[in-house]
Coordinates of C-alpha atoms in Angstrom, one line a residue:
M1 CA 192.6 49.7 10.1
S2 CA 195.9 48.2 11.1
A3 CA 198.6 47.0 8.7
H4 CA 197.9 43.4 9.6
T5 CA 194.2 43.9 8.6
W6 CA 195.2 45.4 5.2
W7 CA 197.6 42.4 4.7
L8 CA 194.8 39.9 5.4
L9 CA 192.5 41.8 2.9
L10 CA 195.3 41.6 0.3
I11 CA 195.5 37.9 0.9
L12 CA 191.8 37.5 0.3
T13 CA 192.0 39.5 -2.9
V14 CA 194.8 37.4 -4.2
A15 CA 192.9 34.2 -3.1
I16 CA 189.8 35.2 -5.2
A17 CA 192.0 36.1 -8.2
A18 CA 193.8 32.7 -7.9
L19 CA 190.4 30.9 -7.7
I20 CA 189.2 32.6 -10.8
Y21 CA 192.5 31.9 -12.6
L22 CA 192.6 28.2 -11.7
I23 CA 189.1 27.6 -12.9
N24 CA 189.3 29.7 -16.1
S25 CA 192.9 29.2 -17.2
R26 CA 194.1 26.6 -19.7
L27 CA 194.5 24.3 -16.8
R28 CA 190.7 24.2 -16.3
V29 CA 191.1 23.0 -12.7
H30 CA 187.9 21.5 -11.3
P31 CA 186.3 24.1 -8.9
F32 CA 186.5 21.7 -6.0
V33 CA 190.2 21.2 -6.4
A34 CA 190.6 25.0 -6.9
L35 CA 188.8 25.8 -3.7
I36 CA 190.9 23.3 -1.7
L37 CA 194.1 24.7 -3.2
V38 CA 193.1 28.3 -2.5
S39 CA 192.0 27.4 1.0
V40 CA 195.4 25.9 1.8
G41 CA 197.3 28.8 0.2
T42 CA 195.1 31.3 2.0
G43 CA 195.6 29.7 5.4
I44 CA 199.4 29.5 5.0
A45 CA 199.7 33.1 3.8
A46 CA 197.5 34.3 6.7
G47 CA 199.8 32.5 9.2
E48 CA 197.4 29.8 10.3
P49 CA 199.4 26.9 11.8
A50 CA 199.7 23.9 9.5
A51 CA 198.2 21.5 12.0
K52 CA 195.2 23.7 12.5
L53 CA 194.8 24.4 8.8
A54 CA 194.1 20.8 8.0
G55 CA 191.5 20.7 10.7
S56 CA 189.9 23.9 9.4
I57 CA 189.5 22.4 6.0
E58 CA 188.1 19.1 7.3
E59 CA 185.7 20.9 9.7
G60 CA 184.5 23.3 7.0
A61 CA 183.9 20.7 4.3
G62 CA 182.5 18.1 6.7
G63 CA 180.2 20.5 8.5
T64 CA 178.8 22.1 5.4
L65 CA 178.2 18.7 3.7
G66 CA 176.7 17.4 6.9
D67 CA 174.1 20.2 6.8
V68 CA 173.5 20.2 3.1
G69 CA 174.7 17.1 1.5
V70 CA 172.1 14.5 2.5
T71 CA 169.3 17.0 1.9
L72 CA 170.7 17.8 -1.6
A73 CA 170.9 14.0 -2.4
L74 CA 167.3 13.5 -1.3
G75 CA 166.2 16.5 -3.4
A76 CA 167.9 15.1 -6.5
M77 CA 166.2 11.8 -6.0
L78 CA 162.9 13.5 -5.3
G79 CA 163.1 15.4 -8.5
R80 CA 163.8 12.3 -10.5
L81 CA 160.9 10.4 -8.9
L82 CA 158.5 13.2 -9.8
S83 CA 159.7 13.3 -13.4
D84 CA 159.6 9.5 -13.7
S85 CA 156.1 9.2 -12.2
G86 CA 154.6 11.7 -14.6
A87 CA 153.7 14.0 -11.7
T88 CA 155.5 17.0 -13.1
D89 CA 154.0 16.4 -16.6
T90 CA 150.6 16.1 -15.0
I91 CA 150.9 19.4 -13.2
A92 CA 152.2 21.3 -16.2
R93 CA 149.6 20.0 -18.6
A94 CA 146.7 20.4 -16.2
L95 CA 147.6 24.1 -15.8
V96 CA 147.3 24.8 -19.6
A97 CA 144.4 22.5 -20.2
R98 CA 141.7 25.2 -20.6
A99 CA 143.9 28.3 -21.0
E100 CA 143.3 31.0 -23.6
P101 CA 146.4 31.8 -25.7
R102 CA 147.1 35.1 -23.9
R103 CA 147.3 33.3 -20.6
L104 CA 149.6 30.6 -21.6
P105 CA 152.9 32.4 -20.8
W106 CA 151.6 33.0 -17.3
L107 CA 150.5 29.4 -16.8
V108 CA 153.8 28.0 -18.2
G109 CA 155.6 30.2 -15.7
A110 CA 153.3 29.0 -12.9
A111 CA 154.0 25.4 -13.9
A112 CA 157.7 26.0 -13.9
F113 CA 157.4 27.7 -10.5
V114 CA 155.7 24.6 -9.0
I115 CA 157.9 22.0 -10.8
G116 CA 161.1 24.0 -10.0
V117 CA 160.7 23.5 -6.2
P118 CA 162.6 20.3 -6.0
M119 CA 164.5 20.5 -9.4
F120 CA 167.7 22.0 -10.6
F121 CA 167.4 24.6 -13.4
E122 CA 168.7 22.3 -16.2
V123 CA 166.6 19.3 -15.1
G124 CA 163.4 21.4 -14.7
L125 CA 163.9 22.9 -18.2
I126 CA 164.3 19.5 -19.8
V127 CA 161.2 18.3 -18.0
L128 CA 159.2 21.3 -19.3
L129 CA 160.5 21.1 -22.9
P130 CA 157.8 18.7 -24.1
L131 CA 155.1 21.0 -22.7
I132 CA 156.6 24.1 -24.1
F133 CA 157.2 22.6 -27.5
S134 CA 153.8 21.0 -27.7
V135 CA 151.9 24.2 -26.8
A136 CA 154.1 26.4 -29.0
R137 CA 153.5 24.2 -32.0
R138 CA 149.8 24.4 -31.4
M139 CA 150.1 28.2 -31.2
E140 CA 152.0 28.2 -34.5
N141 CA 149.3 26.1 -36.2
H142 CA 146.5 28.4 -35.0
G143 CA 148.4 31.6 -35.8
G144 CA 147.7 35.0 -34.2
T145 CA 150.9 35.0 -32.0
K146 CA 153.2 38.0 -32.2
G147 CA 156.8 36.7 -32.5
S148 CA 158.1 33.3 -31.6
P149 CA 155.8 31.2 -29.5
Y150 CA 158.8 29.3 -28.3
V151 CA 160.3 32.5 -26.8
L152 CA 156.9 33.5 -25.5
L153 CA 156.6 30.3 -23.5
G154 CA 160.3 29.6 -22.9
V155 CA 161.1 32.9 -21.1
P156 CA 158.6 32.5 -18.3
A157 CA 159.9 28.9 -17.7
I158 CA 163.5 30.2 -17.6
A159 CA 162.6 33.0 -15.2
S160 CA 160.7 30.7 -12.8
L161 CA 163.3 27.9 -12.8
S162 CA 166.3 30.2 -12.3
T163 CA 164.6 32.2 -9.5
L164 CA 163.8 29.1 -7.5
H165 CA 167.2 27.6 -8.2
G166 CA 169.0 30.7 -6.9
M167 CA 166.8 32.2 -4.2
L168 CA 164.7 29.5 -2.5
P169 CA 165.6 26.6 -0.3
P170 CA 165.7 23.6 -0.5
H171 CA 167.8 24.3 -3.6
P172 CA 171.5 23.7 -2.8
G173 CA 172.7 27.3 -3.3
P174 CA 170.3 29.0 -0.9
L175 CA 170.4 26.0 1.5
T176 CA 174.2 26.3 1.6
A177 CA 174.1 30.1 2.1
M178 CA 171.4 29.6 4.8
T179 CA 173.6 27.2 6.7
G180 CA 176.7 29.4 6.4
L181 CA 174.8 32.5 7.6
H182 CA 172.8 30.7 10.3
A183 CA 169.6 32.0 8.7
D184 CA 166.2 30.8 9.9
L185 CA 164.7 28.3 7.4
G186 CA 161.1 29.4 7.6
L187 CA 161.9 33.1 7.5
T188 CA 164.3 32.5 4.5
L189 CA 161.6 30.6 2.7
G190 CA 159.0 33.2 3.4
V191 CA 161.0 36.2 2.3
G192 CA 162.3 34.2 -0.6
I193 CA 158.8 33.6 -1.9
V194 CA 157.9 37.3 -1.4
C195 CA 161.0 38.3 -3.4
A196 CA 160.5 35.6 -6.0
V197 CA 156.9 36.2 -7.1
P198 CA 157.3 39.7 -8.5
T199 CA 160.7 38.8 -9.9
V200 CA 159.2 35.9 -11.8
I201 CA 156.3 38.0 -13.1
L202 CA 158.5 40.8 -14.4
A203 CA 161.4 38.7 -15.8
G204 CA 159.0 36.0 -17.1
P205 CA 155.6 36.7 -18.8
V206 CA 156.1 40.5 -18.8
Y207 CA 159.5 40.4 -20.5
A208 CA 158.4 37.5 -22.7
R209 CA 155.6 39.7 -24.2
W210 CA 158.2 42.4 -25.0
I211 CA 161.0 40.2 -26.4
A212 CA 159.0 37.6 -28.4
P213 CA 157.9 39.9 -31.2
R214 CA 161.5 41.0 -31.6
L215 CA 162.7 37.4 -32.0
P216 CA 160.2 36.1 -34.6
D217 CA 162.6 33.5 -36.2
V218 CA 163.4 31.5 -33.0
A219 CA 162.3 27.9 -33.4
P220 CA 163.9 24.6 -32.4
D221 CA 165.0 22.1 -34.9
A222 CA 162.0 20.2 -36.2
E223 CA 163.4 16.8 -35.3
L224 CA 164.0 18.0 -31.7
V225 CA 160.4 19.2 -31.5
A226 CA 159.2 15.9 -32.8
Q227 CA 161.4 14.1 -30.2
F228 CA 160.0 16.0 -27.3
A229 CA 156.5 16.7 -28.4
G230 CA 155.8 14.3 -31.2
A231 CA 152.8 12.0 -31.6
E232 CA 154.4 9.2 -29.6
R233 CA 154.3 11.5 -26.5
Q234 CA 151.2 12.3 -24.5
P235 CA 149.2 14.9 -26.5
V236 CA 148.6 18.3 -25.0
A237 CA 145.1 18.7 -23.7
A238 CA 142.8 21.0 -25.7
T239 CA 143.3 24.6 -24.6
S240 CA 139.6 25.3 -24.6
G241 CA 136.2 24.0 -25.7
P242 CA 134.3 20.8 -25.0
G243 CA 137.2 18.5 -25.7
A244 CA 139.3 19.9 -22.9
Q245 CA 138.0 17.8 -20.1
A246 CA 138.1 14.6 -22.2
D247 CA 141.7 15.2 -23.1
T248 CA 142.6 15.9 -19.5
D249 CA 140.9 12.7 -18.3
A250 CA 142.7 10.7 -21.0
L251 CA 146.0 12.3 -19.9
R252 CA 145.3 11.4 -16.3
R253 CA 144.6 7.8 -17.2
R254 CA 147.9 7.6 -19.2
T255 CA 150.1 9.0 -16.4
G256 CA 148.3 7.2 -13.6
V257 CA 149.0 10.3 -11.4
P258 CA 146.0 12.5 -10.6
T259 CA 146.7 16.2 -10.6
G260 CA 146.1 16.7 -6.9
L261 CA 148.5 13.9 -6.0
A262 CA 151.1 15.2 -8.3
V263 CA 150.9 18.7 -6.7
A264 CA 151.1 17.2 -3.2
A265 CA 154.2 15.2 -4.2
V266 CA 156.0 18.4 -5.3
L267 CA 154.9 20.6 -2.3
V268 CA 155.3 18.2 0.6
P269 CA 158.8 19.5 1.6
V270 CA 157.8 23.1 1.3
V271 CA 154.6 22.7 3.3
L272 CA 156.4 20.9 6.1
M273 CA 159.0 23.7 6.3
L274 CA 156.3 26.4 6.4
L275 CA 154.4 24.5 9.1
R276 CA 157.6 24.4 11.1
T277 CA 157.8 28.2 11.0
L278 CA 154.2 28.5 12.0
A279 CA 154.7 26.1 14.9
E280 CA 157.7 28.1 16.1
T281 CA 155.7 31.3 15.9
V282 CA 152.4 30.2 17.3
L283 CA 152.8 27.1 19.5
D284 CA 154.5 26.8 22.9
E285 CA 158.0 25.3 22.9
S286 CA 156.7 22.6 25.3
S287 CA 153.9 21.6 23.0
G288 CA 154.0 18.1 21.7
L289 CA 152.5 19.2 18.4
G290 CA 154.9 22.0 18.1
A291 CA 157.9 19.8 18.7
A292 CA 156.6 17.3 16.1
L293 CA 156.1 20.1 13.5
V294 CA 159.5 21.6 14.2
F295 CA 161.1 18.1 13.7
A296 CA 159.1 17.4 10.5
G297 CA 160.1 20.8 9.1
E298 CA 163.8 20.2 9.4
P299 CA 165.2 20.3 5.8
L300 CA 166.5 16.8 6.0
V301 CA 163.3 15.4 7.4
A302 CA 161.1 17.4 5.1
M303 CA 163.0 16.2 2.0
L304 CA 162.9 12.7 3.3
A305 CA 159.1 12.9 3.7
G306 CA 158.7 14.3 0.2
F307 CA 160.9 11.5 -1.2
V308 CA 158.9 8.8 0.5
F309 CA 155.7 10.3 -0.7
A310 CA 157.0 10.6 -4.3
F311 CA 158.4 7.1 -4.1
G312 CA 154.9 5.8 -3.4
V313 CA 153.5 7.9 -6.3
T314 CA 156.1 6.4 -8.6
V315 CA 155.9 2.8 -7.6
F316 CA 152.1 2.5 -7.2
G317 CA 150.9 5.3 -9.4
S318 CA 153.0 4.9 -12.6
G319 CA 153.5 1.1 -12.5
R320 CA 157.3 1.3 -12.7
S321 CA 159.2 -1.7 -11.3
G322 CA 161.3 -1.4 -8.2
E323 CA 164.4 -2.2 -10.2
E324 CA 163.7 0.6 -12.7
T325 CA 163.1 3.1 -9.9
R326 CA 166.3 2.1 -8.2
A327 CA 168.4 2.5 -11.4
S328 CA 166.8 5.9 -12.0
L329 CA 167.6 7.0 -8.4
T330 CA 171.2 5.9 -8.8
D331 CA 171.5 7.8 -12.0
S332 CA 170.1 11.0 -10.4
L333 CA 172.9 11.0 -7.8
K334 CA 175.6 11.1 -10.4
S335 CA 174.5 14.5 -11.5
I336 CA 175.0 16.1 -8.1
A337 CA 178.4 14.5 -7.2
A338 CA 180.3 17.5 -8.6
I339 CA 178.0 20.0 -6.9
L340 CA 178.5 18.2 -3.5
L341 CA 182.2 18.5 -3.9
I342 CA 182.1 22.2 -4.7
I343 CA 179.9 22.8 -1.7
G344 CA 182.3 21.0 0.5
G345 CA 185.2 23.0 -1.0
G346 CA 183.3 26.2 -0.4
G347 CA 182.7 25.2 3.2
A348 CA 186.5 24.6 3.6
F349 CA 187.3 28.0 2.2
K350 CA 184.8 29.6 4.5
Q351 CA 186.2 27.9 7.6
V352 CA 189.8 28.9 6.7
L353 CA 188.7 32.5 6.3
Q354 CA 187.2 32.4 9.7
D355 CA 190.0 30.5 11.5
S356 CA 192.8 32.6 9.9
G357 CA 191.4 35.9 11.0
I358 CA 190.5 37.1 7.5
G359 CA 186.8 37.0 8.4
D360 CA 187.5 39.5 11.2
A361 CA 189.4 41.7 8.8
I362 CA 186.5 41.7 6.4
A363 CA 184.1 42.7 9.2
S364 CA 186.5 45.5 10.3
A365 CA 186.8 46.9 6.7
A366 CA 183.1 46.7 6.0
E367 CA 182.3 48.4 9.3
G368 CA 184.7 51.3 8.5
A369 CA 183.4 51.6 5.0
H370 CA 179.7 51.4 5.9
V371 CA 179.1 48.9 3.1
N372 CA 175.6 47.5 2.7
V373 CA 176.0 43.8 3.4
I374 CA 173.1 42.8 1.2
L375 CA 174.5 44.7 -1.8
L376 CA 178.0 43.4 -1.0
G377 CA 176.9 39.8 -0.9
W378 CA 175.0 40.1 -4.2
L379 CA 178.0 41.8 -5.9
I380 CA 180.5 39.2 -4.8
A381 CA 178.3 36.3 -5.8
L382 CA 177.7 38.0 -9.2
L383 CA 181.4 38.6 -10.0
L384 CA 182.5 35.1 -8.8
S385 CA 179.7 33.4 -10.8
L386 CA 180.5 35.4 -13.9
T387 CA 184.2 34.8 -13.7
T388 CA 184.2 31.1 -12.7
G389 CA 181.1 30.0 -14.7
S390 CA 179.6 28.4 -11.6
A391 CA 176.7 29.8 -9.6
T392 CA 177.5 27.3 -6.8
V393 CA 181.1 28.7 -6.5
G394 CA 179.6 32.2 -6.4
I395 CA 177.3 31.3 -3.6
V396 CA 179.6 29.3 -1.4
S397 CA 182.5 31.7 -1.8
A398 CA 180.3 34.8 -1.2
T399 CA 178.8 33.2 1.8
G400 CA 182.2 32.6 3.4
I401 CA 183.3 36.2 2.7
V402 CA 180.3 38.0 4.0
A403 CA 179.4 35.7 6.9
P404 CA 181.5 37.6 9.4
L405 CA 179.6 40.8 8.7
I406 CA 176.4 39.5 10.4
G407 CA 177.8 38.0 13.5
D408 CA 175.9 35.0 14.7
G409 CA 173.4 35.4 11.9
G410 CA 169.7 34.8 12.3
G411 CA 167.0 37.4 11.8
L412 CA 165.6 39.1 8.7
E413 CA 168.9 40.4 7.6
A414 CA 170.5 37.0 7.3
S415 CA 167.5 35.6 5.4
L416 CA 167.6 38.6 3.0
L417 CA 171.3 38.1 2.5
V418 CA 170.7 34.5 1.5
V419 CA 168.3 35.7 -1.2
A420 CA 170.6 38.4 -2.3
I421 CA 173.6 36.1 -2.7
G422 CA 171.5 33.6 -4.6
A423 CA 170.2 36.3 -6.9
G424 CA 173.7 37.6 -7.5
S425 CA 174.9 34.1 -8.6
L426 CA 172.3 34.2 -11.4
G427 CA 173.2 37.4 -13.1
L428 CA 175.2 37.8 -16.4
N429 CA 174.7 34.1 -17.2
Y430 CA 176.7 33.8 -20.4
V431 CA 178.8 31.4 -22.5
N432 CA 180.8 30.0 -19.5
H433 CA 177.6 28.7 -17.9
A434 CA 176.1 25.3 -18.9
G435 CA 172.6 26.6 -18.6
F436 CA 173.3 29.2 -21.4
W437 CA 174.1 26.5 -23.9
L438 CA 171.2 24.3 -22.9
V439 CA 168.8 27.1 -23.6
K440 CA 170.6 28.1 -26.8
E441 CA 170.7 24.6 -28.3
S442 CA 167.2 23.5 -27.1
F443 CA 165.5 26.5 -28.7
G444 CA 167.6 26.7 -31.8
M445 CA 169.0 30.2 -31.1
D446 CA 172.1 31.9 -32.3
L447 CA 174.4 33.6 -29.8
S448 CA 172.7 36.9 -30.0
Q449 CA 169.2 35.4 -29.5
A450 CA 170.4 33.4 -26.5
T451 CA 171.9 36.5 -25.0
K452 CA 168.6 38.4 -25.3
T453 CA 166.7 35.5 -23.6
Q454 CA 168.8 33.5 -21.2
T455 CA 171.4 36.1 -20.3
V456 CA 168.9 39.0 -20.0
V457 CA 166.3 37.0 -18.2
Q458 CA 168.6 35.7 -15.5
T459 CA 170.2 39.2 -15.1
L460 CA 166.7 40.6 -14.7
V461 CA 166.0 38.0 -12.1
S462 CA 169.3 38.9 -10.4
V463 CA 168.7 42.6 -10.3
L464 CA 165.0 42.3 -9.3
G465 CA 165.8 39.8 -6.6
L466 CA 168.4 42.3 -5.2
A467 CA 165.9 45.1 -5.4
M468 CA 163.3 43.1 -3.5
A469 CA 165.8 42.2 -0.8
L470 CA 166.9 45.8 -0.4
L471 CA 163.2 46.9 -0.2
L472 CA 162.5 44.3 2.5
S473 CA 165.6 45.3 4.4
V474 CA 163.9 48.5 5.4
F475 CA 162.0 46.4 7.9
A476 CA 165.1 44.6 9.2

């Protein structure tokens, strides 16, 4: 490599260190501001003309938000509508309605897997807490459970929600990585599911069976349990016996959302995206049906269709007024404002790396060192997520750094890289991550117990996701 290439790699190293410092120092600079500052400094140090640098930042931020921003906003509103309508609650409770105790961890994990499709990790966990607490309290009353039933049921939910959040579109991280790497949507969704299922099984119900007996004292505060699962909330349906169907029917009447309709509301975007892939594979390009399915499967259109369907479920199925629904949707957008800004900042950083020549230097160095790009993307996302406390920063920054290594993108390698980067952003989730504290406080854990659950589960998800991506890369 030339001296100039080494200089550009040194600039990249300093830029990453500066990003970590700005976010973690006493200044506590917001990640969006930190990304913009680092982008400007990186471009100037790399010799990019000032006039062109401003254009790079605008193009990178605007292009990324144009691809991801509207889809993310629709996804946030879709998740809120499903929660407000009782659809997610209906799905979760229907899954455990007739379950034997030994199957409950698997079914809670399945409920979290379905519910987690349109929801962020934190939102999905809060939605599931009433179910987890209600069933766990029932298990406590009946006895016979080894260890804490809250851990036994909570771990599968954490595993499912975190896996979906990091590895599968239409979640913002994978969607951002998919856009930056020009990965095919259907292929990414397909390999993501293939990687996610065994990951969720091993990091969820299997690990829960092992860790629950070792944490017998974990139990949330009694008042918190009463708040989420008290008598004023809908009761959990009987887990077995003749009363199960009656309880399920009563639950359906209360929510006003039949189980089939609730499942449909959650899966509309995913089904449309999968149909798009099928159309591109099987149907002729000139086919009218094929063109319609390809259009309907665009992330923006698919999320819009899911939103419209869920809106109908909310307004007509749950009896909520239009004003209540509008206020709820407005509130849902507040929670993603910071994420949108971070994604835009990450897009700016990516574009500066490309326009300044640093991207070419990365590609040159990786080619000479014969670095496995999937492993490299996972490692960069892991380190940046750990040091900045933001999985989103880890994903968008790692995407910008490794994008030059796959050229124009596309193909199986690009899709596997999306999964690997998303998996990397989940690992070593500790005290500088908001999700760690949500789990710790919700389940009444001390620091050690939270580490053995939240940190270990998400690290298992991260490593297993990488392992699955590397295994599938054999076929790339």
